[in-house]
mmCIF file of C-alpha atoms and ligand atoms in Angstrom:
data_model
loop_
_atom_site.group_PDB
_atom_site.id
_atom_site.type_symbol
_atom_site.label_atom_id
_atom_site.label_comp_id
_atom_site.label_asym_id
_atom_site.label_seq_id
_atom_site.Cartn_x
_atom_site.Cartn_y
_atom_site.Cartn_z
ATOM 1 C CA MET M 1 -2.091 3.392 -15.024
ATOM 2 C CA LYS M 2 -1.201 6.799 -15.651
ATOM 3 C CA SER M 3 -0.460 8.573 -18.903
ATOM 4 C CA ILE M 4 0.492 11.787 -20.479
ATOM 5 C CA VAL M 5 0.115 13.568 -23.892
ATOM 6 C CA VAL M 6 2.829 15.960 -25.064
ATOM 7 C CA LEU M 7 1.647 18.956 -27.283
ATOM 8 C CA ALA M 8 4.647 20.411 -28.941
ATOM 9 C CA SER M 9 5.346 22.681 -32.336
ATOM 10 C CA GLY M 10 8.668 22.708 -33.093
ATOM 11 C CA ASN M 11 11.965 20.990 -32.356
ATOM 12 C CA GLY M 12 10.780 18.524 -29.418
ATOM 13 C CA SER M 13 13.935 18.145 -27.292
ATOM 14 C CA ASN M 14 11.882 18.470 -24.391
ATOM 15 C CA PHE M 15 9.556 15.947 -25.465
ATOM 16 C CA GLU M 16 12.802 13.275 -26.512
ATOM 17 C CA ALA M 17 13.974 14.309 -23.073
ATOM 18 C CA ILE M 18 10.742 13.213 -20.962
ATOM 19 C CA VAL M 19 10.172 10.054 -22.858
ATOM 20 C CA LYS M 20 13.870 8.919 -22.668
ATOM 21 C CA LYS M 21 14.092 9.400 -19.032
ATOM 22 C CA PHE M 22 10.681 7.879 -18.601
ATOM 23 C CA ARG M 23 12.036 4.643 -20.352
ATOM 24 C CA GLU M 24 15.246 4.541 -18.424
ATOM 25 C CA TRP M 25 13.243 4.835 -15.073
ATOM 26 C CA LYS M 26 10.974 2.212 -16.450
ATOM 27 C CA LEU M 27 8.442 4.719 -15.176
ATOM 28 C CA ASN M 28 4.578 3.075 -15.288
ATOM 29 C CA VAL M 29 3.202 5.969 -17.219
ATOM 30 C CA ASP M 30 2.025 5.851 -20.800
ATOM 31 C CA VAL M 31 3.349 8.429 -23.155
ATOM 32 C CA LYS M 32 -0.025 8.073 -25.355
ATOM 33 C CA GLU M 33 0.585 10.374 -27.888
ATOM 34 C CA LEU M 34 2.806 13.524 -29.229
ATOM 35 C CA ILE M 35 0.202 15.756 -30.575
ATOM 36 C CA THR M 36 1.236 18.882 -32.647
ATOM 37 C CA ASP M 37 -0.397 21.829 -34.443
ATOM 38 C CA ASN M 38 2.626 21.940 -37.063
ATOM 39 C CA LYS M 39 2.748 19.423 -39.570
ATOM 40 C CA ASP M 40 6.169 20.388 -40.296
ATOM 41 C CA ALA M 41 7.611 20.071 -36.992
ATOM 42 C CA TYR M 42 11.102 18.224 -36.195
ATOM 43 C CA VAL M 43 9.195 16.554 -32.901
ATOM 44 C CA ILE M 44 7.270 14.276 -35.534
ATOM 45 C CA LYS M 45 10.583 12.899 -36.639
ATOM 46 C CA ARG M 46 11.398 12.269 -33.016
ATOM 47 C CA ALA M 47 8.370 10.773 -31.870
ATOM 48 C CA LYS M 48 8.418 8.406 -35.078
ATOM 49 C CA LYS M 49 11.834 7.494 -33.998
ATOM 50 C CA LEU M 50 10.830 6.766 -30.189
ATOM 51 C CA LYS M 51 7.566 4.749 -31.505
ATOM 52 C CA VAL M 52 5.522 7.429 -29.623
ATOM 53 C CA PRO M 53 2.146 7.642 -31.368
ATOM 54 C CA VAL M 54 1.645 10.810 -33.590
ATOM 55 C CA GLY M 55 -1.643 13.115 -33.346
ATOM 56 C CA VAL M 56 -1.295 15.908 -36.191
ATOM 57 C CA LEU M 57 -3.623 18.845 -35.921
ATOM 58 C CA ASP M 58 -2.547 20.887 -38.609
ATOM 59 C CA PHE M 59 -3.528 24.423 -37.467
ATOM 60 C CA HIS M 60 -3.440 25.679 -41.199
ATOM 61 C CA GLY M 61 -5.893 22.864 -42.519
ATOM 62 C CA PHE M 62 -8.804 24.228 -40.100
ATOM 63 C CA ASN M 63 -11.461 26.872 -41.450
ATOM 64 C CA SER M 64 -11.004 28.708 -37.886
ATOM 65 C CA ARG M 65 -8.997 28.649 -34.486
ATOM 66 C CA LYS M 66 -12.051 27.725 -32.869
ATOM 67 C CA GLU M 67 -12.695 24.581 -35.273
ATOM 68 C CA TYR M 68 -8.788 23.621 -34.415
ATOM 69 C CA ASN M 69 -9.422 23.981 -30.655
ATOM 70 C CA ALA M 70 -12.541 22.190 -30.820
ATOM 71 C CA THR M 71 -11.152 19.545 -32.521
ATOM 72 C CA LEU M 72 -8.125 19.504 -29.860
ATOM 73 C CA LEU M 73 -10.668 19.214 -27.053
ATOM 74 C CA SER M 74 -12.337 16.459 -28.358
ATOM 75 C CA HIS M 75 -9.037 14.583 -29.043
ATOM 76 C CA LEU M 76 -7.547 15.200 -25.711
ATOM 77 C CA GLU M 77 -11.108 14.209 -24.188
ATOM 78 C CA ARG M 78 -11.156 10.760 -26.383
ATOM 79 C CA LEU M 79 -7.397 10.346 -24.884
ATOM 80 C CA SER M 80 -8.276 11.369 -21.418
ATOM 81 C CA PRO M 81 -4.240 11.384 -19.589
ATOM 82 C CA SER M 82 -3.439 11.820 -16.353
ATOM 83 C CA LEU M 83 -1.460 14.950 -17.522
ATOM 84 C CA ILE M 84 -1.227 17.358 -20.727
ATOM 85 C CA VAL M 85 2.466 18.526 -21.133
ATOM 86 C CA LEU M 86 3.093 21.530 -23.083
ATOM 87 C CA ALA M 87 6.878 21.334 -24.323
ATOM 88 C CA GLY M 88 7.211 24.342 -26.860
ATOM 89 C CA TYR M 89 3.467 24.100 -27.737
ATOM 90 C CA MET M 90 3.518 27.754 -29.680
ATOM 91 C CA ARG M 91 -0.403 28.234 -29.097
ATOM 92 C CA ILE M 92 -2.545 29.686 -26.581
ATOM 93 C CA LEU M 93 -4.779 26.905 -24.858
ATOM 94 C CA PRO M 94 -8.493 28.562 -25.052
ATOM 95 C CA ALA M 95 -10.320 28.857 -21.773
ATOM 96 C CA PHE M 96 -12.858 26.018 -22.494
ATOM 97 C CA ILE M 97 -9.782 23.717 -22.711
ATOM 98 C CA VAL M 98 -8.146 24.786 -19.639
ATOM 99 C CA ARG M 99 -11.255 24.836 -17.521
ATOM 100 C CA ARG M 100 -12.101 21.247 -18.884
ATOM 101 C CA PHE M 101 -8.430 19.999 -17.865
ATOM 102 C CA GLU M 102 -7.970 22.553 -14.715
ATOM 103 C CA ARG M 103 -4.743 21.594 -12.988
ATOM 104 C CA LYS M 104 -4.101 18.761 -15.495
ATOM 105 C CA ILE M 105 -1.964 21.185 -18.024
ATOM 106 C CA VAL M 106 1.720 21.879 -17.173
ATOM 107 C CA ASN M 107 4.141 23.811 -19.033
ATOM 108 C CA ILE M 108 7.640 24.695 -19.007
ATOM 109 C CA HIS M 109 9.049 28.213 -19.693
ATOM 110 C CA PRO M 110 12.550 29.304 -20.300
ATOM 111 C CA SER M 111 12.628 32.169 -17.945
ATOM 112 C CA LEU M 112 12.049 33.004 -14.029
ATOM 113 C CA LEU M 113 8.538 33.913 -14.300
ATOM 114 C CA PRO M 114 6.906 36.123 -13.842
ATOM 115 C CA ALA M 115 9.860 37.526 -15.738
ATOM 116 C CA PHE M 116 9.868 37.424 -19.163
ATOM 117 C CA ARG M 117 6.516 35.939 -20.077
ATOM 118 C CA GLY M 118 6.137 34.988 -23.995
ATOM 119 C CA LEU M 119 8.264 34.604 -26.444
ATOM 120 C CA ASN M 120 11.957 34.704 -26.834
ATOM 121 C CA ALA M 121 12.461 34.794 -23.005
ATOM 122 C CA ILE M 122 15.795 33.752 -23.316
ATOM 123 C CA GLU M 123 17.322 36.245 -25.615
ATOM 124 C CA ARG M 124 15.231 38.828 -23.837
ATOM 125 C CA ALA M 125 16.479 37.783 -20.255
ATOM 126 C CA TYR M 126 20.165 38.118 -21.681
ATOM 127 C CA LYS M 127 19.635 41.175 -23.254
ATOM 128 C CA SER M 128 18.311 42.905 -20.041
ATOM 129 C CA GLY M 129 21.081 42.385 -18.267
ATOM 130 C CA VAL M 130 20.173 40.334 -15.372
ATOM 131 C CA LYS M 131 22.569 37.975 -13.815
ATOM 132 C CA TYR M 132 20.056 35.333 -13.129
ATOM 133 C CA THR M 133 17.390 33.716 -15.039
ATOM 134 C CA GLY M 134 16.365 30.137 -15.200
ATOM 135 C CA ILE M 135 13.296 27.850 -16.213
ATOM 136 C CA THR M 136 9.981 27.523 -14.605
ATOM 137 C CA ILE M 137 7.568 24.861 -14.586
ATOM 138 C CA HIS M 138 3.836 25.629 -14.005
ATOM 139 C CA TYR M 139 0.209 24.748 -14.044
ATOM 140 C CA VAL M 140 -1.354 26.346 -17.236
ATOM 141 C CA ASP M 141 -4.407 28.847 -16.565
ATOM 142 C CA GLU M 142 -6.044 31.082 -18.677
ATOM 143 C CA GLY M 143 -3.198 33.577 -19.076
ATOM 144 C CA VAL M 144 -0.354 33.406 -21.228
ATOM 145 C CA ASP M 145 2.837 31.993 -18.811
ATOM 146 C CA THR M 146 0.798 32.848 -15.566
ATOM 147 C CA GLY M 147 -0.294 29.813 -13.818
ATOM 148 C CA GLU M 148 0.492 28.410 -10.335
ATOM 149 C CA ILE M 149 4.570 27.720 -10.193
ATOM 150 C CA ILE M 150 5.385 24.097 -9.537
ATOM 151 C CA GLU M 151 8.918 24.548 -9.893
ATOM 152 C CA GLN M 152 11.703 26.929 -10.702
ATOM 153 C CA ARG M 153 15.796 26.543 -10.923
ATOM 154 C CA CYS M 154 18.136 29.399 -11.750
ATOM 155 C CA ILE M 155 21.467 30.069 -13.277
ATOM 156 C CA ARG M 156 23.841 33.093 -13.306
ATOM 157 C CA ILE M 157 24.473 34.446 -16.650
ATOM 158 C CA GLU M 158 28.384 34.396 -16.962
ATOM 159 C CA ASN M 159 30.344 37.263 -17.499
ATOM 160 C CA GLY M 160 30.810 37.515 -21.030
ATOM 161 C CA GLU M 161 28.684 34.681 -21.936
ATOM 162 C CA SER M 162 27.123 34.113 -25.383
ATOM 163 C CA LEU M 163 23.774 33.988 -26.017
ATOM 164 C CA SER M 164 23.996 30.770 -27.852
ATOM 165 C CA HIS M 165 25.960 29.252 -24.545
ATOM 166 C CA LEU M 166 23.191 30.601 -22.247
ATOM 167 C CA GLU M 167 20.532 28.774 -24.286
ATOM 168 C CA LYS M 168 22.327 25.223 -24.303
ATOM 169 C CA ARG M 169 22.584 25.679 -20.671
ATOM 170 C CA ILE M 170 18.796 26.561 -19.876
ATOM 171 C CA HIS M 171 17.948 23.460 -22.070
ATOM 172 C CA ARG M 172 20.053 21.297 -20.276
ATOM 173 C CA LEU M 173 18.430 22.433 -17.374
ATOM 174 C CA GLU M 174 15.028 21.914 -18.593
ATOM 175 C CA HIS M 175 15.997 18.378 -19.848
ATOM 176 C CA TYR M 176 17.270 17.241 -16.275
ATOM 177 C CA TYR M 177 14.477 19.174 -14.509
ATOM 178 C CA TYR M 178 10.805 18.669 -16.650
ATOM 179 C CA PRO M 179 10.957 14.772 -16.532
ATOM 180 C CA ARG M 180 11.597 14.789 -13.081
ATOM 181 C CA VAL M 181 9.062 17.262 -12.036
ATOM 182 C CA LEU M 182 6.499 15.245 -14.313
ATOM 183 C CA ARG M 183 7.572 12.351 -12.499
ATOM 184 C CA MET M 184 6.737 13.905 -8.939
ATOM 185 C CA LEU M 185 3.364 15.230 -10.285
ATOM 186 C CA LEU M 186 2.486 11.628 -11.633
ATOM 187 C CA THR M 187 3.878 9.593 -8.883
ATOM 188 C CA ASN M 188 4.602 11.580 -5.832
ATOM 189 C CA HIS M 189 8.233 11.064 -5.955
ATOM 190 C CA PHE M 190 10.908 13.294 -7.347
HETATM 191 C C1 GRF R 201 11.850 25.594 -24.312
HETATM 192 O O1 GRF R 201 12.659 26.364 -24.275
HETATM 193 C C2 GRF R 201 10.528 25.568 -23.488
HETATM 194 O O2 GRF R 201 10.959 26.056 -22.140
HETATM 195 C C3 GRF R 201 9.718 26.619 -24.117
HETATM 196 O O3 GRF R 201 9.870 25.921 -25.566
HETATM 197 C C4 GRF R 201 11.221 25.441 -25.529
HETATM 198 C C5 GRF R 201 10.952 24.107 -26.368
HETATM 199 O O4 GRF R 201 11.885 23.397 -27.414
HETATM 200 N N1 GRF R 201 8.341 26.553 -23.962
HETATM 201 P P1 GRF R 201 11.819 21.886 -27.479
HETATM 202 O O5 GRF R 201 11.069 22.123 -28.709
HETATM 203 O O6 GRF R 201 11.700 21.044 -26.395
HETATM 204 O O7 GRF R 201 13.198 21.909 -27.799
#
């Protein structure tokens, strides 16, 4: 049976959308665990409610970034998922994890990459004056938001639209497409 683990650091709305859609579709894919580096992340509450096992690797409880990432690697190796899904994971995966799981780690980013890599992408796109922005789902490589693009969807920023309205529309797009793209990668069915 195919399986995924989800790595998230914060709110977890994408995590929840993935779990709910997979269940609705009765997809034969096990969501093995939600892993978080943030012991206070709201995503933990979502996972508990959805009865998905939670692995908390509290980043600040480790002596160094290296120690944290070494623990993360052995945790991932033990779970051995078909795909590692980043959904608002706020740390950069080190090269030794990326290489170990080559083309098995995917991320979602709220802009049309390569535009607006990094943090606060929706706001930066909004303030830049571009007329179109969107979402990108991509494989993770050793750079920041630089891996091979799997899927992109774009939306037009409406005249006079507020930032919060745009954010809502971007998240809606994410929640629609991320589960579907993951399903395609896991089953070849979009
Ligand atoms: C999403 O906008 C995603 O594109 C970015 O981080 C955000 C996570 O949101 N990588 P959530 O935690 O899934 O609600």
